Short mmCIF file of C-alpha atoms and ligand atoms in Angstrom, two decimals:
data_model
loop_
_atom_site.label_atom_id
_atom_site.label_comp_id
_atom_site.label_asym_id
_atom_site.label_seq_id
_atom_site.Cartn_x
_atom_site.Cartn_y
_atom_site.Cartn_z
CA UNK A 155 9.92 -17.70 59.14
CA UNK A 156 9.00 -13.91 58.67
CA UNK A 157 12.12 -12.94 58.57
CA UNK A 158 12.99 -14.67 56.13
CA UNK A 159 10.27 -14.04 53.83
CA UNK A 160 11.11 -10.19 54.11
CA UNK A 161 14.83 -10.70 53.53
CA UNK A 162 13.77 -12.34 50.18
CA UNK A 163 11.51 -9.86 48.92
CA UNK A 164 14.00 -7.25 49.60
CA UNK A 165 16.81 -9.53 47.45
CA UNK A 166 13.77 -9.69 44.71
CA UNK A 167 12.92 -5.92 44.94
CA UNK A 168 16.30 -4.82 44.81
CA UNK A 169 17.58 -7.16 41.44
CA UNK A 170 14.29 -5.90 39.91
CA UNK A 171 14.86 -2.28 40.52
CA UNK A 172 18.94 -2.59 39.61
CA UNK A 173 17.70 -4.10 36.24
CA UNK A 174 15.33 -1.42 35.55
CA UNK A 175 18.02 1.17 36.20
CA UNK A 176 20.36 -0.85 33.95
CA UNK A 177 17.47 -1.04 31.03
CA UNK A 178 16.91 2.09 30.75
CA UNK A 179 21.35 3.42 30.95
CA UNK A 180 21.42 0.60 27.82
CA UNK A 181 18.47 2.70 26.29
CA UNK A 182 19.72 5.85 26.19
CA UNK A 183 17.06 7.81 25.88
CA UNK A 184 17.81 11.09 26.81
CA UNK A 185 20.29 10.77 23.45
CA UNK A 186 16.68 10.00 21.51
CA UNK A 187 14.96 13.03 22.99
CA UNK A 188 18.16 15.31 22.04
CA UNK A 189 18.31 14.03 18.58
CA UNK A 190 14.30 14.69 17.98
CA UNK A 191 14.96 18.34 19.32
CA UNK A 192 18.41 18.61 17.17
CA UNK A 193 15.89 17.72 13.92
CA UNK A 194 13.25 19.08 15.33
CA UNK A 195 10.91 15.86 15.11
CA UNK A 196 8.00 15.76 17.55
CA UNK A 197 9.03 14.03 20.99
CA UNK A 198 7.43 11.84 21.89
CA UNK A 199 6.06 10.82 17.94
CA UNK A 200 2.64 10.18 17.68
CA UNK A 201 2.59 8.59 13.99
CA UNK A 202 -1.11 7.95 12.75
CA UNK A 203 -0.30 4.50 10.86
CA UNK A 204 -2.14 4.28 7.81
CA UNK A 205 -4.46 7.50 9.45
CA UNK A 206 -6.82 6.42 12.84
CA UNK A 207 -7.14 3.37 11.32
CA UNK A 208 -8.61 1.79 13.89
CA UNK A 209 -11.66 3.63 13.94
CA UNK A 210 -11.94 4.23 10.36
CA UNK A 211 -10.89 2.19 7.46
CA UNK A 212 -6.50 2.33 6.45
CA UNK A 213 -5.69 4.98 4.21
CA UNK A 214 -8.87 6.87 3.81
CA UNK A 215 -9.76 10.54 4.21
CA UNK A 216 -11.94 9.46 7.53
CA UNK A 217 -8.97 7.74 9.10
CA UNK A 218 -6.23 10.92 7.69
CA UNK A 219 -8.80 13.42 8.67
CA UNK A 220 -9.54 11.50 12.24
CA UNK A 221 -5.97 11.26 13.18
CA UNK A 222 -5.44 15.09 11.71
CA UNK A 223 -7.79 16.31 14.20
CA UNK A 224 -7.56 14.35 17.33
CA UNK A 225 -4.05 16.10 16.94
CA UNK A 226 -1.35 13.21 15.69
CA UNK A 227 1.41 14.48 15.17
CA UNK A 228 2.56 12.24 11.63
CA UNK A 229 -0.17 10.86 9.09
CA UNK A 230 1.87 8.04 7.86
CA UNK A 231 1.50 6.72 4.14
CA UNK A 232 2.62 3.69 2.49
CA UNK A 233 2.94 5.02 -1.25
CA UNK A 234 2.85 3.34 -4.72
CA UNK A 235 1.80 4.39 -8.37
CA UNK A 236 -0.59 3.58 -10.59
CA UNK A 237 0.03 2.20 -14.24
CA UNK A 238 -0.45 5.85 -15.52
CA UNK A 239 1.63 7.30 -12.82
CA UNK A 240 0.26 8.69 -9.99
CA UNK A 241 0.90 8.62 -7.08
CA UNK A 242 -1.27 6.30 -4.57
CA UNK A 243 -1.48 5.88 -0.84
CA UNK A 244 -1.80 2.21 -0.47
CA UNK A 245 -0.16 -0.44 1.55
CA UNK A 246 -0.47 -4.36 -0.31
CA UNK A 247 0.90 -5.62 -2.75
CA UNK A 248 -2.89 -5.86 -4.65
CA UNK A 249 -5.84 -4.13 -3.69
CA UNK A 250 -7.59 -7.73 -2.09
CA UNK A 251 -7.86 -7.39 1.26
CA UNK A 252 -9.17 -3.87 1.32
CA UNK A 253 -11.58 -3.37 -1.70
CA UNK A 254 -13.83 -4.97 -3.74
CA UNK A 255 -11.47 -5.79 -6.72
CA UNK A 256 -12.65 -9.52 -7.00
CA UNK A 257 -15.44 -7.85 -7.86
CA UNK A 258 -15.15 -5.06 -9.89
CA UNK A 259 -11.73 -6.68 -11.69
CA UNK A 260 -12.23 -10.52 -11.46
CA UNK A 261 -9.48 -11.41 -13.35
CA UNK A 262 -6.91 -8.90 -12.41
CA UNK A 263 -7.87 -9.03 -8.29
CA UNK A 264 -4.66 -10.70 -7.93
CA UNK A 265 -2.59 -8.64 -10.04
CA UNK A 266 -0.42 -5.99 -8.12
CA UNK A 267 -1.06 -1.80 -7.50
CA UNK A 268 0.84 -1.30 -10.23
CA UNK A 269 -1.18 -3.00 -12.92
CA UNK A 270 -4.54 -0.28 -12.46
CA UNK A 271 -5.07 3.09 -13.51
CA UNK A 272 -5.78 5.54 -11.47
CA UNK A 273 -9.59 5.55 -13.12
CA UNK A 274 -9.42 2.18 -12.22
CA UNK A 275 -8.29 2.60 -8.17
CA UNK A 276 -10.81 5.11 -8.05
CA UNK A 277 -13.53 2.76 -9.10
CA UNK A 278 -12.93 0.34 -5.79
CA UNK A 279 -14.43 0.53 -2.58
CA UNK A 280 -12.40 0.80 -0.12
CA UNK A 281 -14.09 0.79 2.28
CA UNK A 282 -16.73 -1.30 2.63
CA UNK A 283 -13.74 -4.44 3.79
CA UNK A 284 -14.00 -2.72 6.46
CA UNK A 285 -17.77 -2.55 8.50
CA UNK A 286 -17.89 -6.18 7.59
CA UNK A 287 -14.50 -7.24 8.96
CA UNK A 288 -15.13 -4.98 12.73
CA UNK A 289 -18.76 -4.54 12.74
CA UNK A 290 -18.31 -2.96 15.65
CA UNK A 291 -16.72 -0.21 14.12
CA UNK A 292 -18.67 0.35 11.04
CA UNK A 293 -20.37 3.39 9.55
CA UNK A 294 -22.81 3.64 7.13
CA UNK A 295 -20.24 6.49 5.38
CA UNK A 296 -17.50 4.14 5.25
CA UNK A 297 -18.67 2.29 1.90
CA UNK A 298 -17.90 3.77 -1.19
CA UNK A 299 -14.53 5.32 0.91
CA UNK A 300 -11.80 6.12 -2.31
CA UNK A 301 -8.14 5.04 -2.40
CA UNK A 302 -6.81 8.13 -2.13
CA UNK A 303 -3.93 9.75 -4.20
CA UNK A 304 -0.48 11.39 -2.28
CA UNK A 305 -2.10 14.64 -3.43
CA UNK A 306 -5.02 14.00 -1.75
CA UNK A 307 -3.39 13.16 1.88
CA UNK A 308 -0.72 16.51 1.54
CA UNK A 309 -4.48 18.39 1.10
CA UNK A 310 -5.30 16.82 4.18
CA UNK A 311 -2.80 17.25 5.80
CA UNK A 312 -2.77 20.70 4.67
CA UNK A 313 -6.30 21.84 6.30
CA UNK A 314 -4.59 21.27 10.22
CA UNK A 315 -4.71 24.07 12.37
CA UNK A 316 -1.25 23.33 13.54
CA UNK A 317 2.15 21.61 13.23
CA UNK A 318 1.17 17.98 11.46
CA UNK A 319 3.76 15.72 9.40
CA UNK A 320 3.88 13.04 6.96
CA UNK A 321 5.91 10.39 7.67
CA UNK A 322 5.51 8.80 3.85
CA UNK A 323 7.26 5.57 3.05
CA UNK A 324 8.07 4.19 -0.34
CA UNK A 325 6.69 0.84 -0.36
CA UNK A 326 7.68 -1.65 -2.89
CA UNK A 327 10.40 0.89 -4.21
CA UNK A 328 12.40 -1.39 -6.49
CA UNK A 329 8.16 -1.80 -8.59
CA UNK A 330 8.16 2.04 -8.89
CA UNK A 331 11.81 2.67 -10.18
CA UNK A 332 12.23 6.66 -10.03
CA UNK A 333 9.59 7.21 -7.42
CA UNK A 334 11.81 9.04 -4.66
CA UNK A 335 11.94 11.98 -7.09
CA UNK A 336 8.58 12.20 -8.02
CA UNK A 337 7.35 12.02 -4.08
CA UNK A 338 9.44 14.69 -3.32
CA UNK A 339 8.65 16.40 -6.39
CA UNK A 340 5.06 16.30 -5.24
CA UNK A 341 5.85 17.74 -2.19
CA UNK A 342 7.85 20.16 -3.26
CA UNK A 343 5.02 21.40 -5.59
CA UNK A 344 3.22 22.26 -2.81
CA UNK A 345 5.40 23.62 -0.88
CA UNK A 346 5.83 20.65 1.28
CA UNK A 347 9.34 19.74 1.03
CA UNK A 348 10.23 20.51 4.38
CA UNK A 349 12.91 18.89 6.84
CA UNK A 350 10.60 19.97 10.05
CA UNK A 351 7.07 18.82 8.48
CA UNK A 352 7.85 15.25 6.31
CA UNK A 353 10.16 12.39 6.97
CA UNK A 354 10.83 9.73 4.96
CA UNK A 355 11.02 6.09 5.10
CA UNK A 356 11.34 2.77 3.62
CA UNK A 357 12.91 -1.17 4.31
CA UNK A 358 15.22 -0.47 1.61
CA UNK A 359 18.54 1.30 1.31
CA UNK A 360 18.24 1.95 -1.24
CA UNK A 361 15.34 3.60 -1.97
CA UNK A 362 16.50 6.36 1.21
CA UNK A 363 19.64 6.56 -0.76
CA UNK A 364 17.91 8.10 -3.38
CA UNK A 365 15.66 10.70 -1.09
CA UNK A 366 19.10 11.30 0.61
CA UNK A 367 20.68 12.63 -2.76
CA UNK A 368 17.22 14.14 -3.68
CA UNK A 369 16.55 15.74 -0.10
CA UNK A 370 19.37 15.38 1.64
CA UNK A 371 18.17 18.25 4.46
CA UNK A 372 14.78 15.47 5.15
CA UNK A 373 14.81 12.94 7.98
CA UNK A 374 14.71 9.66 6.63
CA UNK A 375 14.03 6.66 8.58
CA UNK A 376 15.46 3.14 7.80
CA UNK A 377 12.18 0.79 8.68
CA UNK A 378 13.49 -2.87 9.99
CA UNK A 379 12.26 -6.24 10.53
CA UNK A 380 12.74 -9.55 12.25
CA UNK A 381 14.10 -11.25 9.00
CA UNK A 382 15.97 -7.96 8.36
CA UNK A 383 18.19 -8.28 11.93
CA UNK A 384 18.40 -11.82 11.73
CA UNK A 385 20.17 -11.53 8.49
CA UNK A 386 22.20 -8.20 9.01
CA UNK A 387 22.93 -8.15 12.96
CA UNK A 388 20.89 -5.04 14.70
CA UNK A 389 24.63 -3.33 14.91
CA UNK A 390 25.25 -4.09 10.94
CA UNK A 391 21.12 -1.72 10.70
CA UNK A 392 22.49 0.62 12.90
CA UNK A 393 25.07 1.12 10.96
CA UNK A 394 23.38 1.52 7.64
CA UNK A 395 20.75 3.50 9.62
CA UNK A 396 23.26 5.90 10.26
CA UNK A 397 24.71 6.03 7.11
CA UNK A 398 21.66 7.06 5.20
CA UNK A 399 19.51 7.96 7.33
CA UNK A 400 18.42 9.93 10.55
CA UNK A 401 16.58 7.28 12.56
CA UNK A 402 15.53 3.76 12.59
CA UNK A 403 12.15 1.83 12.92
CA UNK A 404 12.13 -1.68 13.79
CA UNK A 405 9.14 -3.43 14.26
CA UNK A 406 8.03 -4.44 18.59
CA UNK A 407 9.81 -7.41 18.34
CA UNK A 408 13.13 -6.42 18.36
CA UNK A 409 13.17 -3.27 20.40
CA UNK A 410 15.28 -3.84 22.89
CA UNK A 411 16.47 -1.28 25.53
CA UNK A 412 20.33 -2.02 24.27
CA UNK A 413 19.67 -2.53 20.56
CA UNK A 414 17.67 1.31 21.33
CA UNK A 415 20.58 2.55 23.31
CA UNK A 416 22.42 0.87 19.89
CA UNK A 417 20.85 3.34 17.48
CA UNK A 418 20.47 6.35 20.26
CA UNK A 419 24.25 6.67 20.91
CA UNK A 420 24.49 6.94 16.71
CA UNK A 421 22.82 9.76 16.93
CA UNK A 422 19.64 8.35 15.53
CA UNK A 423 15.85 8.71 16.73
CA UNK A 424 13.77 5.34 17.20
CA UNK A 425 10.30 5.06 16.32
CA UNK A 426 8.72 1.55 16.91
CA UNK A 427 6.24 -0.35 14.39
CA UNK A 428 2.81 -0.89 14.80
CA UNK A 429 2.49 -0.74 18.56
CA UNK A 430 -1.78 -0.73 19.86
CA UNK A 431 -1.71 -1.51 22.74
CA UNK A 432 -1.24 0.34 26.10
CA UNK A 433 1.30 -1.90 27.94
CA UNK A 434 3.20 -2.04 24.93
CA UNK A 435 3.77 1.26 24.84
CA UNK A 436 4.57 1.37 28.79
CA UNK A 437 6.99 -1.11 27.82
CA UNK A 438 8.69 0.08 24.73
CA UNK A 439 8.45 3.44 26.52
CA UNK A 440 10.73 2.35 29.11
CA UNK A 441 12.69 0.49 27.10
CA UNK A 442 13.54 3.68 25.38
CA UNK A 443 11.28 4.43 22.17
CA UNK A 444 11.61 7.90 20.84
CA UNK A 445 7.57 7.59 19.29
CA UNK A 446 5.36 5.06 18.09
CA UNK A 447 3.45 4.23 14.83
CA UNK A 448 0.21 2.53 15.84
CA UNK A 449 -3.55 2.47 14.51
CA UNK A 450 -4.38 3.99 17.23
CA UNK A 451 -3.19 7.75 18.00
CA UNK A 452 -6.01 8.19 19.68
CA UNK A 453 -5.02 5.69 22.48
CA UNK A 454 -1.53 6.72 22.16
CA UNK A 455 -1.75 10.34 22.40
CA UNK A 456 -3.98 9.25 26.05
CA UNK A 457 -0.96 7.29 27.15
CA UNK A 458 1.87 10.22 26.32
CA UNK A 459 -0.73 12.65 28.25
CA UNK A 460 -2.39 14.72 25.43
CA UNK A 461 -5.87 15.43 25.20
CA UNK A 462 -7.58 14.59 21.67
CA UNK A 463 -8.46 18.06 20.64
CA UNK A 464 -11.69 16.40 19.76
CA UNK A 465 -13.93 13.42 20.29
CA UNK A 466 -13.86 11.20 17.37
CA UNK A 467 -17.61 10.88 16.94
CA UNK A 468 -17.89 14.11 16.56
CA UNK A 469 -15.27 14.61 14.67
CA UNK A 470 -16.79 12.16 11.93
CA UNK A 471 -19.80 13.93 11.82
CA UNK A 472 -18.46 16.96 11.18
CA UNK A 473 -17.52 15.63 8.38
CA UNK A 474 -20.73 13.70 7.20
CA UNK A 475 -18.53 10.63 8.40
O1 LIG B 1406 6.06 1.92 8.48
C1 LIG B 1406 6.39 1.61 9.30
C2 LIG B 1406 5.59 0.96 9.17
O2 LIG B 1406 3.80 0.68 8.86
C3 LIG B 1406 6.58 -0.42 8.30
O3 LIG B 1406 5.21 -1.90 8.45
O4 LIG B 1406 4.00 -2.79 6.77
O5 LIG B 1406 2.64 -2.11 8.30
O6 LIG B 1406 3.74 -0.57 6.35
P1 LIG B 1406 4.31 -1.70 7.41
CA1 LIG B 1407 4.45 1.31 6.12
#
């Protein structure tokens, strides 16, 4: 009986080990590393999704300052445009979820971001929602935080005392014709149109093509979700990413080792979004991810064995948050 149990156990272990080995081969992780080295992109990459957005209200000054001073490799942001033509870092289609737009502009609360002037946007409170929703992480200083312009995020990044990149998404680019050129112009004016410091990202092929035409040397990541994977198939998405960019950014649910391996073998870098739990880092890292978009850049750094440059609370206090 004991011999039979140990035989079965041995077979199970061998099968698991073989499956694990096959998955690593399928994921071709060394090709991802080689692509990152060729492009001069941090490997593995810690991409602070809307800043350190677990610890502070997303895409606000403390979120980006925290990510910068904790030691993330990239500050991630979604760029849209106000009605008077200013580029801002904001994710949602409307201001409802993360601001007091419903109180300040009740009749326009459901209007798109592009319907507001910069002065109107700057009058919104983009921090109090966080305190109400996450009381355990709330801080009085978060009340009244402002939506940031692209320039303001660049200024925060420019104050880094180390190599720090910007991972810039053109959000809803169909609603903002020409936004790619405007982003490029804004970066160039501040000395940030640097392929070693910037990666463009988009769910839109057209938008990535516009970035490619105007700034071919800057890396570009094609973002893909489950719907796109169902409609086009992974093979088609990888082919498109290879045609228009240097990387692919899949949602975690489609980041299987054989998918990542196909992308790696096409010479693409794979940055997976949006991954926040250590067990997910482990699984997807094993599956070959070259880095993650994460709200928890603090935990991701820890996972990769990188010591944060300072404690989050000390950074917040240093900057009077
Ligand atoms: O940009 C990577 C990831 O942020 C894409 O999803 O909706 O958070 O912009 P989303
Ligand atoms: Ca994004």
